[in-house]
Amino acid sequence: MHNGPPIMPPNVWQRFRYTLWAPHYDRVTRFHEERRRSIDLLALRPGERLVIIGCGTGADLPFVPPGVEVLATDLTPAMLRQAAAHARPGVELRVMDGMDLDLPDHAFDAAILHMVLEVIPDPVRCLREAARVLRPGGRLAVFDKFLPDGSRPGPLQRAGLALLDLVFTSTNRRMGEILDGSGAPLAVEHDEPAVSSYRHLLLRRV
Ligand SMILES: C[S@@+](CC[C@H](N)C(=O)[O-])C[C@H]1O[C@@H](n2cnc3c(N)ncnc32)[C@H](O)[C@@H]1O
């Protein structure tokens, strides 16, 4: 899967557009209640290790319970510089490609993918990587917007979504296809609607 203009490699495009968005991102994207809900679903306990993939400006960090060790990663240094405002002991920020995590297998108890599968160039690889770094029994919280599985938008809707994708974000992906395509050992434990076409999913590494 590829998003962005064909003149640039996908990750270069992602870094470019999120560098432009970084100073404004928190004014445009809030979702406080949704972040709280998603992190509640993870039922994190003190001493557990959490990886946030594509953490952006670190807007999830205030909702992570104390005592949880956090590695917050993102492709875009400018987004991580904003995230530094939420730094505290036990939180590490690192530039990393979510499709190729520089992390060992089974290293984390929990992972977060908030609004990343909708934009990352290859969401199938990203989900596979999230599963790889989770220990067996580890949990993954996904908060994102997806097209309903099996739906086919008409040409006009597709054109509108492609334009939106170019400027800000995408809604042209289906979670069922991403999960099936990844072949990752992840089972959906919980799936609930959130605002608009967003959903909360809790997956467990089997
Ligand atoms: C819509 S923002 C979501 C940010 C954050 N998760 C949140 O909840 O606000 C998408 C983020 O994905 C990051 N991103 C895009 N491609 C990436 C990649 N290949 N690896 C890691 N992060 C990536 C962008 O830099 C951006 O911070």
PDB file of C-alpha atoms and ligand atoms in Angstrom:
ATOM      1  CA  MET A   1       0.000   0.000   0.000  1.00  0.00           C
ATOM      2  CA  HIS A   2       1.231   3.503  -0.736  1.00  0.00           C
ATOM      3  CA  ASN A   3      -0.093   6.892   0.139  1.00  0.00           C
ATOM      4  CA  GLY A   4       1.082  10.363  -0.753  1.00  0.00           C
ATOM      5  CA  PRO A   5       2.291  11.743  -4.065  1.00  0.00           C
ATOM      6  CA  PRO A   6       4.196   9.270  -6.281  1.00  0.00           C
ATOM      7  CA  ILE A   7       7.121  11.729  -6.660  1.00  0.00           C
ATOM      8  CA  MET A   8       8.409  11.012  -3.139  1.00  0.00           C
ATOM      9  CA  PRO A   9       9.227   7.803  -1.294  1.00  0.00           C
ATOM     10  CA  PRO A  10       6.335   7.219   1.141  1.00  0.00           C
ATOM     11  CA  ASN A  11       8.297   7.718   4.380  1.00  0.00           C
ATOM     12  CA  VAL A  12       9.903  10.912   3.042  1.00  0.00           C
ATOM     13  CA  TRP A  13       6.430  12.224   2.306  1.00  0.00           C
ATOM     14  CA  GLN A  14       5.178  11.271   5.785  1.00  0.00           C
ATOM     15  CA  ARG A  15       8.092  12.994   7.474  1.00  0.00           C
ATOM     16  CA  PHE A  16       7.661  16.059   5.286  1.00  0.00           C
ATOM     17  CA  ARG A  17       3.970  16.538   5.944  1.00  0.00           C
ATOM     18  CA  TYR A  18       4.166  15.823   9.680  1.00  0.00           C
ATOM     19  CA  THR A  19       7.084  18.212  10.018  1.00  0.00           C
ATOM     20  CA  LEU A  20       4.756  20.898   8.654  1.00  0.00           C
ATOM     21  CA  TRP A  21       1.895  19.759  10.896  1.00  0.00           C
ATOM     22  CA  ALA A  22       3.944  19.359  14.092  1.00  0.00           C
ATOM     23  CA  PRO A  23       3.517  22.889  15.542  1.00  0.00           C
ATOM     24  CA  HIS A  24      -0.255  22.869  14.839  1.00  0.00           C
ATOM     25  CA  TYR A  25      -1.127  19.214  15.370  1.00  0.00           C
ATOM     26  CA  ASP A  26      -2.368  19.422  18.964  1.00  0.00           C
ATOM     27  CA  ARG A  27      -4.735  22.270  18.108  1.00  0.00           C
ATOM     28  CA  VAL A  28      -6.335  20.263  15.291  1.00  0.00           C
ATOM     29  CA  THR A  29      -6.330  16.745  16.765  1.00  0.00           C
ATOM     30  CA  ARG A  30      -7.478  16.261  20.336  1.00  0.00           C
ATOM     31  CA  PHE A  31      -9.475  13.081  21.120  1.00  0.00           C
ATOM     32  CA  HIS A  32      -8.812  13.256  24.876  1.00  0.00           C
ATOM     33  CA  GLU A  33     -11.754  11.023  25.809  1.00  0.00           C
ATOM     34  CA  GLU A  34     -10.875   8.542  23.068  1.00  0.00           C
ATOM     35  CA  ARG A  35      -7.237   8.341  24.190  1.00  0.00           C
ATOM     36  CA  ARG A  36      -8.371   7.741  27.756  1.00  0.00           C
ATOM     37  CA  ARG A  37     -10.786   5.008  26.636  1.00  0.00           C
ATOM     38  CA  SER A  38      -8.214   3.259  24.473  1.00  0.00           C
ATOM     39  CA  ILE A  39      -5.587   3.289  27.215  1.00  0.00           C
ATOM     40  CA  ASP A  40      -8.169   2.094  29.775  1.00  0.00           C
ATOM     41  CA  LEU A  41      -8.810  -0.915  27.535  1.00  0.00           C
ATOM     42  CA  LEU A  42      -5.124  -1.853  27.877  1.00  0.00           C
ATOM     43  CA  ALA A  43      -5.515  -2.126  31.678  1.00  0.00           C
ATOM     44  CA  LEU A  44      -1.853  -1.198  32.173  1.00  0.00           C
ATOM     45  CA  ARG A  45      -0.199  -2.138  35.457  1.00  0.00           C
ATOM     46  CA  PRO A  46       2.815  -0.506  37.160  1.00  0.00           C
ATOM     47  CA  GLY A  47       6.076  -2.030  35.970  1.00  0.00           C
ATOM     48  CA  GLU A  48       4.719  -2.983  32.544  1.00  0.00           C
ATOM     49  CA  ARG A  49       6.505  -1.917  29.364  1.00  0.00           C
ATOM     50  CA  LEU A  50       4.517  -0.013  26.747  1.00  0.00           C
ATOM     51  CA  VAL A  51       5.562   0.932  23.221  1.00  0.00           C
ATOM     52  CA  ILE A  52       3.710   3.696  21.397  1.00  0.00           C
ATOM     53  CA  ILE A  53       4.229   3.390  17.653  1.00  0.00           C
ATOM     54  CA  GLY A  54       3.808   6.660  15.729  1.00  0.00           C
ATOM     55  CA  CYS A  55       3.315   8.585  18.982  1.00  0.00           C
ATOM     56  CA  GLY A  56       3.273  11.959  17.210  1.00  0.00           C
ATOM     57  CA  THR A  57       3.265  14.842  19.683  1.00  0.00           C
ATOM     58  CA  GLY A  58       2.912  12.435  22.609  1.00  0.00           C
ATOM     59  CA  ALA A  59      -0.723  13.348  23.271  1.00  0.00           C
ATOM     60  CA  ASP A  60      -1.297   9.862  24.743  1.00  0.00           C
ATOM     61  CA  LEU A  61       1.389  10.233  27.381  1.00  0.00           C
ATOM     62  CA  PRO A  62      -0.675  12.137  29.983  1.00  0.00           C
ATOM     63  CA  PHE A  63      -3.158   9.224  29.992  1.00  0.00           C
ATOM     64  CA  VAL A  64      -0.604   6.505  30.696  1.00  0.00           C
ATOM     65  CA  PRO A  65      -0.765   5.473  34.366  1.00  0.00           C
ATOM     66  CA  PRO A  66       2.278   6.200  36.544  1.00  0.00           C
ATOM     67  CA  GLY A  67       4.810   3.415  36.944  1.00  0.00           C
ATOM     68  CA  VAL A  68       4.443   2.165  33.356  1.00  0.00           C
ATOM     69  CA  GLU A  69       7.695   2.261  31.361  1.00  0.00           C
ATOM     70  CA  VAL A  70       7.066   3.917  28.006  1.00  0.00           C
ATOM     71  CA  LEU A  71       8.989   3.908  24.745  1.00  0.00           C
ATOM     72  CA  ALA A  72       7.330   6.453  22.457  1.00  0.00           C
ATOM     73  CA  THR A  73       8.468   6.225  18.823  1.00  0.00           C
ATOM     74  CA  ASP A  74       7.768   8.170  15.656  1.00  0.00           C
ATOM     75  CA  LEU A  75       9.252   8.651  12.205  1.00  0.00           C
ATOM     76  CA  THR A  76       9.123  12.462  12.386  1.00  0.00           C
ATOM     77  CA  PRO A  77      11.655  14.204  14.650  1.00  0.00           C
ATOM     78  CA  ALA A  78       9.568  17.411  14.634  1.00  0.00           C
ATOM     79  CA  MET A  79       6.612  15.514  16.135  1.00  0.00           C
ATOM     80  CA  LEU A  80       8.864  13.976  18.789  1.00  0.00           C
ATOM     81  CA  ARG A  81      10.217  17.419  19.680  1.00  0.00           C
ATOM     82  CA  GLN A  82       6.639  18.393  20.575  1.00  0.00           C
ATOM     83  CA  ALA A  83       6.300  15.147  22.534  1.00  0.00           C
ATOM     84  CA  ALA A  84       9.277  16.181  24.677  1.00  0.00           C
ATOM     85  CA  ALA A  85       6.855  18.473  26.558  1.00  0.00           C
ATOM     86  CA  HIS A  86       5.355  15.279  28.071  1.00  0.00           C
ATOM     87  CA  ALA A  87       8.703  13.735  29.010  1.00  0.00           C
ATOM     88  CA  ARG A  88       9.007  12.357  32.527  1.00  0.00           C
ATOM     89  CA  PRO A  89      11.064   9.652  34.200  1.00  0.00           C
ATOM     90  CA  GLY A  90      10.146   6.304  32.665  1.00  0.00           C
ATOM     91  CA  VAL A  91       9.314   7.810  29.265  1.00  0.00           C
ATOM     92  CA  GLU A  92      11.800   7.486  26.401  1.00  0.00           C
ATOM     93  CA  LEU A  93      11.298   9.111  22.990  1.00  0.00           C
ATOM     94  CA  ARG A  94      12.958   7.616  19.927  1.00  0.00           C
ATOM     95  CA  VAL A  95      12.838   8.201  16.168  1.00  0.00           C
ATOM     96  CA  MET A  96      11.849   4.906  14.561  1.00  0.00           C
ATOM     97  CA  ASP A  97      10.065   3.565  11.504  1.00  0.00           C
ATOM     98  CA  GLY A  98       6.896   1.789  12.614  1.00  0.00           C
ATOM     99  CA  MET A  99       7.228  -0.613   9.673  1.00  0.00           C
ATOM    100  CA  ASP A 100      10.701  -1.705  10.760  1.00  0.00           C
ATOM    101  CA  LEU A 101      11.009  -1.361  14.530  1.00  0.00           C
ATOM    102  CA  ASP A 102      14.548  -1.443  15.831  1.00  0.00           C
ATOM    103  CA  LEU A 103      13.395  -3.473  18.842  1.00  0.00           C
ATOM    104  CA  PRO A 104      13.738  -7.096  19.955  1.00  0.00           C
ATOM    105  CA  ASP A 105      10.938  -9.654  19.760  1.00  0.00           C
ATOM    106  CA  HIS A 106       8.531  -9.967  22.709  1.00  0.00           C
ATOM    107  CA  ALA A 107       9.997  -6.941  24.525  1.00  0.00           C
ATOM    108  CA  PHE A 108       6.722  -5.217  25.507  1.00  0.00           C
ATOM    109  CA  ASP A 109       3.603  -5.993  27.512  1.00  0.00           C
ATOM    110  CA  ALA A 110       1.473  -3.534  25.577  1.00  0.00           C
ATOM    111  CA  ALA A 111       1.482  -1.399  22.445  1.00  0.00           C
ATOM    112  CA  ILE A 112      -0.506   1.548  21.129  1.00  0.00           C
ATOM    113  CA  LEU A 113      -1.347   2.405  17.538  1.00  0.00           C
ATOM    114  CA  HIS A 114      -3.439   5.560  17.571  1.00  0.00           C
ATOM    115  CA  MET A 115      -4.235   7.026  14.144  1.00  0.00           C
ATOM    116  CA  VAL A 116      -1.192   5.387  12.605  1.00  0.00           C
ATOM    117  CA  LEU A 117      -2.615   2.510  10.577  1.00  0.00           C
ATOM    118  CA  GLU A 118      -4.596   5.133   8.632  1.00  0.00           C
ATOM    119  CA  VAL A 119      -1.459   6.982   7.464  1.00  0.00           C
ATOM    120  CA  ILE A 120       1.583   4.727   7.609  1.00  0.00           C
ATOM    121  CA  PRO A 121       2.666   3.659   4.107  1.00  0.00           C
ATOM    122  CA  ASP A 122       2.308  -0.064   4.809  1.00  0.00           C
ATOM    123  CA  PRO A 123      -0.140  -0.741   7.669  1.00  0.00           C
ATOM    124  CA  VAL A 124       0.179  -4.508   7.192  1.00  0.00           C
ATOM    125  CA  ARG A 125       3.902  -4.412   7.964  1.00  0.00           C
ATOM    126  CA  CYS A 126       3.287  -2.039  10.853  1.00  0.00           C
ATOM    127  CA  LEU A 127       0.748  -4.362  12.477  1.00  0.00           C
ATOM    128  CA  ARG A 128       3.109  -7.311  11.987  1.00  0.00           C
ATOM    129  CA  GLU A 129       5.874  -5.352  13.712  1.00  0.00           C
ATOM    130  CA  ALA A 130       3.594  -4.400  16.615  1.00  0.00           C
ATOM    131  CA  ALA A 131       2.766  -8.089  17.119  1.00  0.00           C
ATOM    132  CA  ARG A 132       6.433  -9.088  16.889  1.00  0.00           C
ATOM    133  CA  VAL A 133       7.547  -6.820  19.727  1.00  0.00           C
ATOM    134  CA  LEU A 134       4.691  -7.886  22.033  1.00  0.00           C
ATOM    135  CA  ARG A 135       5.185 -10.786  24.397  1.00  0.00           C
ATOM    136  CA  PRO A 136       2.691 -13.639  24.104  1.00  0.00           C
ATOM    137  CA  GLY A 137      -0.436 -12.434  25.917  1.00  0.00           C
ATOM    138  CA  GLY A 138       0.571  -8.788  25.323  1.00  0.00           C
ATOM    139  CA  ARG A 139      -2.133  -6.272  24.368  1.00  0.00           C
ATOM    140  CA  LEU A 140      -2.422  -3.832  21.489  1.00  0.00           C
ATOM    141  CA  ALA A 141      -4.790  -0.857  21.506  1.00  0.00           C
ATOM    142  CA  VAL A 142      -5.819   0.526  18.123  1.00  0.00           C
ATOM    143  CA  PHE A 143      -7.788   3.747  17.823  1.00  0.00           C
ATOM    144  CA  ASP A 144      -8.316   4.724  14.239  1.00  0.00           C
ATOM    145  CA  LYS A 145     -10.789   5.363  11.473  1.00  0.00           C
ATOM    146  CA  PHE A 146     -11.484   2.673   8.932  1.00  0.00           C
ATOM    147  CA  LEU A 147     -13.839   1.979   6.108  1.00  0.00           C
ATOM    148  CA  PRO A 148     -16.301  -0.754   7.023  1.00  0.00           C
ATOM    149  CA  ASP A 149     -14.901  -4.159   6.084  1.00  0.00           C
ATOM    150  CA  GLY A 150     -16.211  -5.214   2.685  1.00  0.00           C
ATOM    151  CA  SER A 151     -17.335  -1.683   1.657  1.00  0.00           C
ATOM    152  CA  ARG A 152     -16.406  -0.201  -1.740  1.00  0.00           C
ATOM    153  CA  PRO A 153     -16.624   3.618  -1.921  1.00  0.00           C
ATOM    154  CA  GLY A 154     -17.856   5.083  -5.211  1.00  0.00           C
ATOM    155  CA  PRO A 155     -15.490   7.037  -7.535  1.00  0.00           C
ATOM    156  CA  LEU A 156     -16.522  10.450  -6.161  1.00  0.00           C
ATOM    157  CA  GLN A 157     -15.990   9.399  -2.554  1.00  0.00           C
ATOM    158  CA  ARG A 158     -12.652   7.807  -3.516  1.00  0.00           C
ATOM    159  CA  ALA A 159     -11.505  11.071  -5.143  1.00  0.00           C
ATOM    160  CA  GLY A 160     -12.493  13.055  -2.020  1.00  0.00           C
ATOM    161  CA  LEU A 161     -10.676  10.625   0.274  1.00  0.00           C
ATOM    162  CA  ALA A 162      -7.566  10.706  -1.936  1.00  0.00           C
ATOM    163  CA  LEU A 163      -7.494  14.508  -1.677  1.00  0.00           C
ATOM    164  CA  LEU A 164      -7.913  14.380   2.089  1.00  0.00           C
ATOM    165  CA  ASP A 165      -5.143  11.788   2.231  1.00  0.00           C
ATOM    166  CA  LEU A 166      -2.790  14.132   0.415  1.00  0.00           C
ATOM    167  CA  VAL A 167      -3.408  16.994   2.823  1.00  0.00           C
ATOM    168  CA  PHE A 168      -3.892  15.414   6.215  1.00  0.00           C
ATOM    169  CA  THR A 169      -5.154  11.916   6.784  1.00  0.00           C
ATOM    170  CA  SER A 170      -6.655   8.863   5.150  1.00  0.00           C
ATOM    171  CA  THR A 171      -9.857   6.922   5.465  1.00  0.00           C
ATOM    172  CA  ASN A 172      -9.299   4.393   2.765  1.00  0.00           C
ATOM    173  CA  ARG A 173      -8.297   1.349   4.766  1.00  0.00           C
ATOM    174  CA  ARG A 174     -10.163  -1.556   6.307  1.00  0.00           C
ATOM    175  CA  MET A 175      -8.993  -3.065   9.587  1.00  0.00           C
ATOM    176  CA  GLY A 176     -10.116  -6.572   8.607  1.00  0.00           C
ATOM    177  CA  GLU A 177      -7.936  -6.489   5.489  1.00  0.00           C
ATOM    178  CA  ILE A 178      -4.929  -5.157   7.419  1.00  0.00           C
ATOM    179  CA  LEU A 179      -5.250  -7.822  10.101  1.00  0.00           C
ATOM    180  CA  ASP A 180      -5.813 -10.673   7.643  1.00  0.00           C
ATOM    181  CA  GLY A 181      -3.011  -9.427   5.379  1.00  0.00           C
ATOM    182  CA  SER A 182      -0.531  -9.251   8.248  1.00  0.00           C
ATOM    183  CA  GLY A 183      -0.943 -12.865   9.277  1.00  0.00           C
ATOM    184  CA  ALA A 184       0.074 -11.564  12.715  1.00  0.00           C
ATOM    185  CA  PRO A 185      -0.717 -13.716  15.747  1.00  0.00           C
ATOM    186  CA  LEU A 186      -3.248 -11.193  17.055  1.00  0.00           C
ATOM    187  CA  ALA A 187      -6.786 -11.911  18.196  1.00  0.00           C
ATOM    188  CA  VAL A 188      -9.409  -9.172  18.404  1.00  0.00           C
ATOM    189  CA  GLU A 189     -10.729  -9.153  21.976  1.00  0.00           C
ATOM    190  CA  HIS A 190     -12.779  -6.023  21.767  1.00  0.00           C
ATOM    191  CA  ASP A 191     -14.104  -3.805  18.981  1.00  0.00           C
ATOM    192  CA  GLU A 192     -16.340  -0.801  19.648  1.00  0.00           C
ATOM    193  CA  PRO A 193     -17.372   2.226  17.625  1.00  0.00           C
ATOM    194  CA  ALA A 194     -15.975   5.616  18.631  1.00  0.00           C
ATOM    195  CA  VAL A 195     -16.717   9.002  17.043  1.00  0.00           C
ATOM    196  CA  SER A 196     -17.578   9.124  13.342  1.00  0.00           C
ATOM    197  CA  SER A 197     -15.853   6.247  11.512  1.00  0.00           C
ATOM    198  CA  TYR A 198     -13.301   5.743  14.313  1.00  0.00           C
ATOM    199  CA  ARG A 199     -13.091   2.515  16.264  1.00  0.00           C
ATOM    200  CA  HIS A 200     -11.465   1.215  19.395  1.00  0.00           C
ATOM    201  CA  LEU A 201      -9.938  -2.236  19.107  1.00  0.00           C
ATOM    202  CA  LEU A 202      -8.122  -4.286  21.681  1.00  0.00           C
ATOM    203  CA  LEU A 203      -6.040  -7.125  20.248  1.00  0.00           C
ATOM    204  CA  ARG A 204      -4.123  -9.780  22.106  1.00  0.00           C
ATOM    205  CA  ARG A 205      -0.873 -11.399  20.984  1.00  0.00           C
ATOM    206  CA  VAL A 206      -1.617 -15.122  21.026  1.00  0.00           C
TER     207      VAL A 206
HETATM  208  C1  LIG B   1      -2.145  11.086  12.479  1.00  0.00           C
HETATM  209  S1  LIG B   1      -0.599  11.157  13.323  1.00  0.00           S
HETATM  210  C2  LIG B   1      -0.998  10.306  14.843  1.00  0.00           C
HETATM  211  C3  LIG B   1      -0.077  10.702  15.960  1.00  0.00           C
HETATM  212  C4  LIG B   1      -0.404  10.130  17.331  1.00  0.00           C
HETATM  213  N1  LIG B   1      -0.387   8.678  17.325  1.00  0.00           N
HETATM  214  C5  LIG B   1      -1.721  10.616  17.865  1.00  0.00           C
HETATM  215  O1  LIG B   1      -2.491   9.789  18.370  1.00  0.00           O
HETATM  216  O2  LIG B   1      -1.970  11.824  17.841  1.00  0.00           O
HETATM  217  C6  LIG B   1       0.381   9.977  12.444  1.00  0.00           C
HETATM  218  C7  LIG B   1       1.796   9.856  12.965  1.00  0.00           C
HETATM  219  O3  LIG B   1       2.395   8.758  12.295  1.00  0.00           O
HETATM  220  C8  LIG B   1       3.739   9.076  12.074  1.00  0.00           C
HETATM  221  N2  LIG B   1       4.261   8.211  11.009  1.00  0.00           N
HETATM  222  C9  LIG B   1       4.027   8.248   9.683  1.00  0.00           C
HETATM  223  N3  LIG B   1       4.712   7.291   9.051  1.00  0.00           N
HETATM  224  C10 LIG B   1       5.406   6.620  10.004  1.00  0.00           C
HETATM  225  C11 LIG B   1       6.313   5.521   9.989  1.00  0.00           C
HETATM  226  N4  LIG B   1       6.656   4.913   8.853  1.00  0.00           N
HETATM  227  N5  LIG B   1       6.807   5.097  11.171  1.00  0.00           N
HETATM  228  C12 LIG B   1       6.486   5.702  12.329  1.00  0.00           C
HETATM  229  N6  LIG B   1       5.643   6.747  12.422  1.00  0.00           N
HETATM  230  C13 LIG B   1       5.107   7.197  11.260  1.00  0.00           C
HETATM  231  C14 LIG B   1       3.717  10.553  11.712  1.00  0.00           C
HETATM  232  O4  LIG B   1       4.993  11.151  11.891  1.00  0.00           O
HETATM  233  C15 LIG B   1       2.672  11.064  12.702  1.00  0.00           C
HETATM  234  O5  LIG B   1       3.268  11.486  13.904  1.00  0.00           O
END
